[in-house]
Amino acid sequence: MSADLAGKNAIVTGAASGIGKAAALRLAEGGANIFCVDRDEAGLARVVGMLGHDHTGLTADLRLASSCREVVAAARRHWNDRIHILVNAAAILVREPTLQHSRAAWNLTLDINLKAPFRLSRQVVATMIETGTRGAIVNVGSIEAVLPGRGHVAYTASKGAITMLTRSVAFEVAPYGIRVNTVAPGVVATGMNADLREDPESWSEMLAGTPMGRHAEPEEIAAVIAFLASDEPSFVTGATVTSDGGWTLH
Ligand SMILES: NC(=O)c1ccc[n+]([C@@H]2O[C@H](COP(=O)([O-])OP(=O)(O)OC[C@H]3O[C@@H](n4cnc5c(N)ncnc54)[C@H](O)[C@@H]3O)[C@@H](O)[C@H]2O)c1
């Protein structure tokens, strides 16, 4: 339990599933109020139900700029302009080799994985500056920012860009006491790879790259997100915290 999350207002995207869901639950356990965002209406309702009545959610498709604006506007109304934390966890992964990668998949991936975190960060930062809030943004990147996944060209490009989006925004907003960091997970058992887990051979191939010899549970990544979102790492900004069971050690 992280006492310094008590009373903080946190927007969490991708909250209906996987890492975003675990982050919403973990931040709430630490005392934060959660505004869950996802395009999956039923999944979102389940998570908001698990969180209880102090928390809320909004169904939104984050590939649209108008939805990103609506998310921040709704959170501002809900909390009288006080937003302390933004967790950008929503993303998609389309597996198509470079030569077959469709324009639609490329655009959709960059809209959701990169432009939405930028749009939401910009509006949340503006709100924090306006209200004098020394807040924290946590972006969910990936080890694919440094080790590309075969057939993941748009996803890998988006995650590489998240690292530098984090550093760039962190650099500009540091004078306001706002911190921006990335967590870069390795293999985590979530909806994103549910199909691969059904094939034991592909899954053990995936895990062969992890010296710890296992995948992470979403809660293990959520613990890092909660730490970065809290006031404890008060001098950490622009950082990428890798949580990959050792994958990037070799
Ligand atoms: N699972 C892994 O192995 C792994 C590894 C590294 C990084 N990540 C990252 O973790 C984050 C969370 O992914 P996950 O693994 O929990 O996957 P997930 O599929 O379980 O969760 C992603 C969530 O994002 C939501 N989402 C997708 N597109 C959206 C849109 N347009 N608007 C609103 N919501 C949308 C989905 O509905 C879903 O609830 C992502 O940024 C992903 O890139 C995952």
Short mmCIF file of C-alpha atoms and ligand atoms in Angstrom, two decimals:
data_model
loop_
_atom_site.label_atom_id
_atom_site.label_comp_id
_atom_site.label_asym_id
_atom_site.label_seq_id
_atom_site.Cartn_x
_atom_site.Cartn_y
_atom_site.Cartn_z
CA MET A 1 0.00 0.00 0.00
CA SER A 2 1.49 3.30 -1.12
CA ALA A 3 0.20 6.02 1.21
CA ASP A 4 1.17 8.84 -1.11
CA LEU A 5 -1.44 7.77 -3.68
CA ALA A 6 -4.16 8.58 -1.17
CA GLY A 7 -6.65 11.08 -2.57
CA LYS A 8 -4.91 11.36 -5.95
CA ASN A 9 -7.08 11.47 -9.05
CA ALA A 10 -5.84 9.13 -11.78
CA ILE A 11 -6.94 8.62 -15.38
CA VAL A 12 -6.05 5.10 -16.57
CA THR A 13 -6.50 4.17 -20.23
CA GLY A 14 -6.83 0.59 -21.40
CA ALA A 15 -8.41 -0.08 -18.00
CA ALA A 16 -10.77 -2.82 -19.20
CA SER A 17 -8.04 -5.43 -19.56
CA GLY A 18 -4.51 -6.60 -18.78
CA ILE A 19 -1.97 -4.07 -17.53
CA GLY A 20 -4.36 -1.09 -17.54
CA LYS A 21 -6.90 -3.03 -15.47
CA ALA A 22 -4.22 -4.17 -13.01
CA ALA A 23 -2.92 -0.58 -12.78
CA ALA A 24 -6.41 0.77 -12.04
CA LEU A 25 -6.89 -1.80 -9.27
CA ARG A 26 -3.40 -1.24 -7.85
CA LEU A 27 -3.69 2.57 -7.79
CA ALA A 28 -7.12 2.30 -6.15
CA GLU A 29 -5.66 -0.05 -3.54
CA GLY A 30 -3.10 2.67 -2.81
CA GLY A 31 -5.90 5.16 -2.17
CA ALA A 32 -6.25 6.88 -5.57
CA ASN A 33 -9.56 7.73 -7.25
CA ILE A 34 -9.70 6.17 -10.69
CA PHE A 35 -11.22 7.40 -13.97
CA CYS A 36 -11.08 4.32 -16.19
CA VAL A 37 -11.05 4.69 -19.98
CA ASP A 38 -11.45 1.99 -22.63
CA ARG A 39 -13.33 1.33 -25.85
CA ASP A 40 -14.53 -2.02 -24.43
CA GLU A 41 -17.74 -0.96 -22.73
CA ALA A 42 -18.56 -4.28 -21.05
CA GLY A 43 -14.98 -4.84 -19.82
CA LEU A 44 -14.85 -1.30 -18.51
CA ALA A 45 -18.13 -1.72 -16.62
CA ARG A 46 -16.76 -4.90 -14.99
CA VAL A 47 -13.59 -3.12 -13.79
CA VAL A 48 -15.49 -0.07 -12.52
CA GLY A 49 -17.76 -2.52 -10.70
CA MET A 50 -14.72 -4.20 -9.12
CA LEU A 51 -13.33 -0.81 -8.05
CA GLY A 52 -16.54 0.31 -6.35
CA HIS A 53 -18.58 3.47 -6.24
CA ASP A 54 -15.77 5.96 -5.53
CA HIS A 55 -14.46 5.32 -9.03
CA THR A 56 -15.81 5.91 -12.50
CA GLY A 57 -15.23 5.19 -16.18
CA LEU A 58 -15.83 6.45 -19.68
CA THR A 59 -16.14 4.39 -22.84
CA ALA A 60 -14.03 6.09 -25.51
CA ASP A 61 -12.22 5.15 -28.69
CA LEU A 62 -8.86 6.85 -28.18
CA ARG A 63 -7.89 6.79 -31.83
CA LEU A 64 -10.05 9.90 -32.23
CA ALA A 65 -8.69 13.28 -31.16
CA SER A 66 -12.23 14.27 -30.14
CA SER A 67 -12.44 11.29 -27.74
CA CYS A 68 -9.10 12.21 -26.13
CA ARG A 69 -10.43 15.74 -25.57
CA GLU A 70 -13.69 14.38 -24.15
CA VAL A 71 -11.83 12.06 -21.73
CA VAL A 72 -9.84 14.90 -20.18
CA ALA A 73 -12.82 17.26 -20.18
CA ALA A 74 -14.97 14.63 -18.42
CA ALA A 75 -12.24 13.90 -15.86
CA ARG A 76 -11.87 17.63 -15.19
CA ARG A 77 -15.61 17.97 -14.62
CA HIS A 78 -15.62 14.90 -12.39
CA TRP A 79 -12.78 16.16 -10.19
CA ASN A 80 -13.15 19.94 -10.39
CA ASP A 81 -10.05 20.22 -12.60
CA ARG A 82 -7.77 18.24 -10.25
CA ILE A 83 -5.91 15.51 -12.16
CA HIS A 84 -2.76 14.12 -10.49
CA ILE A 85 -1.97 11.01 -12.54
CA LEU A 86 -2.32 9.81 -16.14
CA VAL A 87 -1.50 6.22 -17.06
CA ASN A 88 -1.40 5.62 -20.82
CA ALA A 89 -1.83 1.85 -21.13
CA ALA A 90 -4.23 1.43 -24.07
CA ALA A 91 -2.59 0.03 -27.20
CA ILE A 92 -3.04 -2.47 -29.99
CA LEU A 93 -0.68 -4.88 -31.69
CA VAL A 94 -1.31 -5.83 -35.33
CA ARG A 95 0.91 -8.67 -36.53
CA GLU A 96 1.66 -8.08 -40.22
CA PRO A 97 5.12 -8.30 -41.80
CA THR A 98 6.58 -5.06 -43.14
CA LEU A 99 5.90 -5.85 -46.80
CA GLN A 100 2.27 -6.73 -46.09
CA HIS A 101 1.63 -4.13 -43.41
CA SER A 102 -1.58 -2.35 -44.42
CA ARG A 103 -1.95 1.39 -44.34
CA ALA A 104 -5.01 0.91 -42.11
CA ALA A 105 -3.03 -1.10 -39.53
CA TRP A 106 -0.18 1.41 -39.60
CA ASN A 107 -2.48 4.40 -39.08
CA LEU A 108 -4.62 2.72 -36.45
CA THR A 109 -1.59 1.57 -34.45
CA LEU A 110 0.03 4.99 -34.44
CA ASP A 111 -3.28 6.72 -33.66
CA ILE A 112 -3.94 4.56 -30.59
CA ASN A 113 -0.41 3.75 -29.36
CA LEU A 114 1.30 7.10 -29.97
CA LYS A 115 -1.02 9.96 -30.87
CA ALA A 116 -3.50 9.24 -28.05
CA PRO A 117 -0.81 9.29 -25.31
CA PHE A 118 0.48 12.56 -26.83
CA ARG A 119 -2.98 14.14 -26.98
CA LEU A 120 -3.96 13.01 -23.49
CA SER A 121 -0.58 14.04 -22.02
CA ARG A 122 -0.85 17.49 -23.57
CA GLN A 123 -4.31 18.11 -22.14
CA VAL A 124 -3.49 16.63 -18.74
CA VAL A 125 -0.27 18.65 -18.50
CA ALA A 126 -2.19 21.83 -19.39
CA THR A 127 -4.66 21.03 -16.60
CA MET A 128 -1.87 20.33 -14.10
CA ILE A 129 -0.08 23.58 -14.95
CA GLU A 130 -3.33 25.56 -14.72
CA THR A 131 -4.09 24.15 -11.26
CA GLY A 132 -0.48 24.08 -9.99
CA THR A 133 -0.58 20.30 -9.61
CA ARG A 134 2.76 18.48 -9.42
CA GLY A 135 1.51 15.33 -11.11
CA ALA A 136 2.88 12.23 -12.81
CA ILE A 137 2.35 10.61 -16.19
CA VAL A 138 3.24 6.97 -16.72
CA ASN A 139 3.39 5.67 -20.28
CA VAL A 140 3.34 1.96 -20.96
CA GLY A 141 6.06 1.33 -23.53
CA SER A 142 7.65 -2.01 -24.31
CA ILE A 143 10.99 -3.74 -24.62
CA GLU A 144 10.11 -3.66 -28.33
CA ALA A 145 11.34 -0.07 -28.21
CA VAL A 146 14.82 -1.61 -28.28
CA LEU A 147 14.27 -5.19 -29.52
CA PRO A 148 11.85 -5.31 -32.47
CA GLY A 149 9.22 -8.01 -32.66
CA ARG A 150 9.15 -9.78 -36.03
CA GLY A 151 6.05 -8.71 -37.94
CA HIS A 152 5.31 -5.93 -35.42
CA VAL A 153 6.58 -3.00 -37.47
CA ALA A 154 3.96 -0.39 -36.55
CA TYR A 155 3.77 -1.53 -32.93
CA THR A 156 7.55 -1.52 -32.55
CA ALA A 157 7.78 1.93 -34.15
CA SER A 158 5.06 3.23 -31.83
CA LYS A 159 6.82 1.88 -28.74
CA GLY A 160 10.17 3.32 -29.82
CA ALA A 161 8.42 6.66 -30.20
CA ILE A 162 6.81 6.38 -26.74
CA THR A 163 10.29 6.33 -25.18
CA MET A 164 11.16 9.64 -26.82
CA LEU A 165 7.67 11.12 -26.33
CA THR A 166 8.19 10.46 -22.62
CA ARG A 167 11.65 12.06 -22.59
CA SER A 168 10.52 15.02 -24.67
CA VAL A 169 7.45 15.85 -22.58
CA ALA A 170 9.38 15.17 -19.35
CA PHE A 171 12.05 17.67 -20.41
CA GLU A 172 9.50 20.41 -21.06
CA VAL A 173 7.32 19.94 -18.00
CA ALA A 174 10.02 19.27 -15.39
CA PRO A 175 10.08 22.95 -14.34
CA TYR A 176 6.43 22.57 -13.26
CA GLY A 177 7.24 19.60 -11.02
CA ILE A 178 5.44 17.21 -13.37
CA ARG A 179 7.19 13.87 -13.90
CA VAL A 180 6.78 11.70 -17.01
CA ASN A 181 8.16 8.15 -17.14
CA THR A 182 7.79 4.93 -19.09
CA VAL A 183 7.51 1.36 -17.91
CA ALA A 184 8.79 -1.07 -20.54
CA PRO A 185 7.37 -4.56 -19.96
CA GLY A 186 8.63 -7.80 -21.46
CA VAL A 187 6.18 -10.66 -21.93
CA VAL A 188 3.03 -10.23 -19.85
CA ALA A 189 0.02 -12.56 -19.93
CA THR A 190 -2.80 -10.32 -21.21
CA GLY A 191 -5.42 -10.14 -23.93
CA MET A 192 -2.72 -8.92 -26.33
CA ASN A 193 -1.12 -12.36 -26.50
CA ALA A 194 -4.02 -14.65 -25.47
CA ASP A 195 -3.91 -16.35 -28.90
CA LEU A 196 -0.17 -17.13 -28.58
CA ARG A 197 -0.65 -18.62 -25.13
CA GLU A 198 -3.05 -21.15 -26.65
CA ASP A 199 -0.14 -22.60 -28.63
CA PRO A 200 2.34 -24.01 -26.06
CA GLU A 201 5.15 -24.19 -28.65
CA SER A 202 4.94 -20.49 -29.64
CA TRP A 203 4.58 -19.50 -26.02
CA SER A 204 7.64 -21.44 -24.83
CA GLU A 205 9.58 -19.87 -27.73
CA MET A 206 8.51 -16.44 -26.41
CA LEU A 207 9.60 -17.31 -22.89
CA ALA A 208 12.96 -18.69 -24.05
CA GLY A 209 14.10 -15.06 -24.43
CA THR A 210 13.41 -14.33 -20.76
CA PRO A 211 16.19 -15.40 -18.37
CA MET A 212 13.62 -15.66 -15.56
CA GLY A 213 11.95 -18.34 -17.70
CA ARG A 214 8.41 -17.11 -17.23
CA HIS A 215 6.01 -14.37 -18.27
CA ALA A 216 4.92 -11.56 -15.95
CA GLU A 217 1.45 -11.19 -14.52
CA PRO A 218 -0.13 -7.77 -15.20
CA GLU A 219 0.02 -7.02 -11.46
CA GLU A 220 3.84 -7.10 -11.58
CA ILE A 221 3.82 -4.28 -14.14
CA ALA A 222 1.08 -2.45 -12.23
CA ALA A 223 3.38 -2.35 -9.18
CA VAL A 224 5.98 -0.44 -11.23
CA ILE A 225 3.29 1.90 -12.59
CA ALA A 226 2.04 2.60 -9.06
CA PHE A 227 5.57 3.39 -7.90
CA LEU A 228 6.23 5.77 -10.81
CA ALA A 229 2.82 7.42 -10.32
CA SER A 230 3.43 7.94 -6.60
CA ASP A 231 5.52 10.73 -5.06
CA GLU A 232 8.23 8.27 -3.99
CA PRO A 233 10.45 8.53 -7.11
CA SER A 234 10.31 12.32 -6.71
CA PHE A 235 13.52 13.00 -8.70
CA VAL A 236 12.87 10.48 -11.50
CA THR A 237 11.64 11.86 -14.81
CA GLY A 238 12.08 10.90 -18.46
CA ALA A 239 13.14 7.42 -17.34
CA THR A 240 12.30 4.05 -18.79
CA VAL A 241 11.93 1.38 -16.14
CA THR A 242 12.31 -2.01 -17.76
CA SER A 243 10.32 -4.87 -16.26
CA ASP A 244 11.15 -7.84 -18.49
CA GLY A 245 12.51 -10.70 -16.37
CA GLY A 246 15.92 -10.00 -17.88
CA TRP A 247 14.98 -10.21 -21.59
CA THR A 248 17.07 -7.18 -22.57
CA LEU A 249 20.16 -8.40 -20.67
CA HIS A 250 21.39 -10.32 -23.68
N1 LIG B 1 1.18 -7.97 -22.91
C1 LIG B 1 2.45 -7.79 -23.14
O1 LIG B 1 3.24 -8.76 -23.25
C2 LIG B 1 2.99 -6.40 -23.27
C3 LIG B 1 4.38 -6.24 -23.38
C4 LIG B 1 4.90 -4.96 -23.49
C5 LIG B 1 4.04 -3.87 -23.46
N2 LIG B 1 2.71 -4.05 -23.36
C6 LIG B 1 1.86 -2.85 -23.35
O2 LIG B 1 0.98 -2.88 -22.23
C7 LIG B 1 -0.14 -2.04 -22.51
C8 LIG B 1 -1.41 -2.75 -22.13
O3 LIG B 1 -1.60 -3.85 -23.01
P1 LIG B 1 -2.07 -5.28 -22.47
O4 LIG B 1 -0.96 -6.21 -22.69
O5 LIG B 1 -2.66 -5.12 -21.13
O6 LIG B 1 -3.16 -5.63 -23.59
P2 LIG B 1 -4.74 -5.76 -23.51
O7 LIG B 1 -5.15 -6.03 -24.91
O8 LIG B 1 -5.11 -6.74 -22.44
O9 LIG B 1 -5.23 -4.32 -23.05
C9 LIG B 1 -5.25 -3.21 -23.92
C10 LIG B 1 -6.52 -2.42 -23.62
O10 LIG B 1 -6.50 -1.25 -24.47
C11 LIG B 1 -7.82 -1.06 -24.96
N3 LIG B 1 -7.81 -0.32 -26.22
C12 LIG B 1 -7.28 -0.73 -27.40
N4 LIG B 1 -7.53 0.18 -28.35
C13 LIG B 1 -8.25 1.16 -27.77
C14 LIG B 1 -8.84 2.37 -28.25
N5 LIG B 1 -8.79 2.72 -29.54
N6 LIG B 1 -9.49 3.17 -27.37
C15 LIG B 1 -9.60 2.81 -26.08
N7 LIG B 1 -9.10 1.66 -25.57
C16 LIG B 1 -8.42 0.86 -26.41
C17 LIG B 1 -8.35 -2.48 -25.17
O11 LIG B 1 -9.77 -2.51 -25.24
C18 LIG B 1 -7.81 -3.19 -23.94
O12 LIG B 1 -8.69 -3.13 -22.85
C19 LIG B 1 -0.03 -1.67 -23.98
O13 LIG B 1 0.51 -0.36 -24.09
C20 LIG B 1 0.94 -2.70 -24.53
O14 LIG B 1 1.61 -2.23 -25.66
C21 LIG B 1 2.16 -5.29 -23.27
#
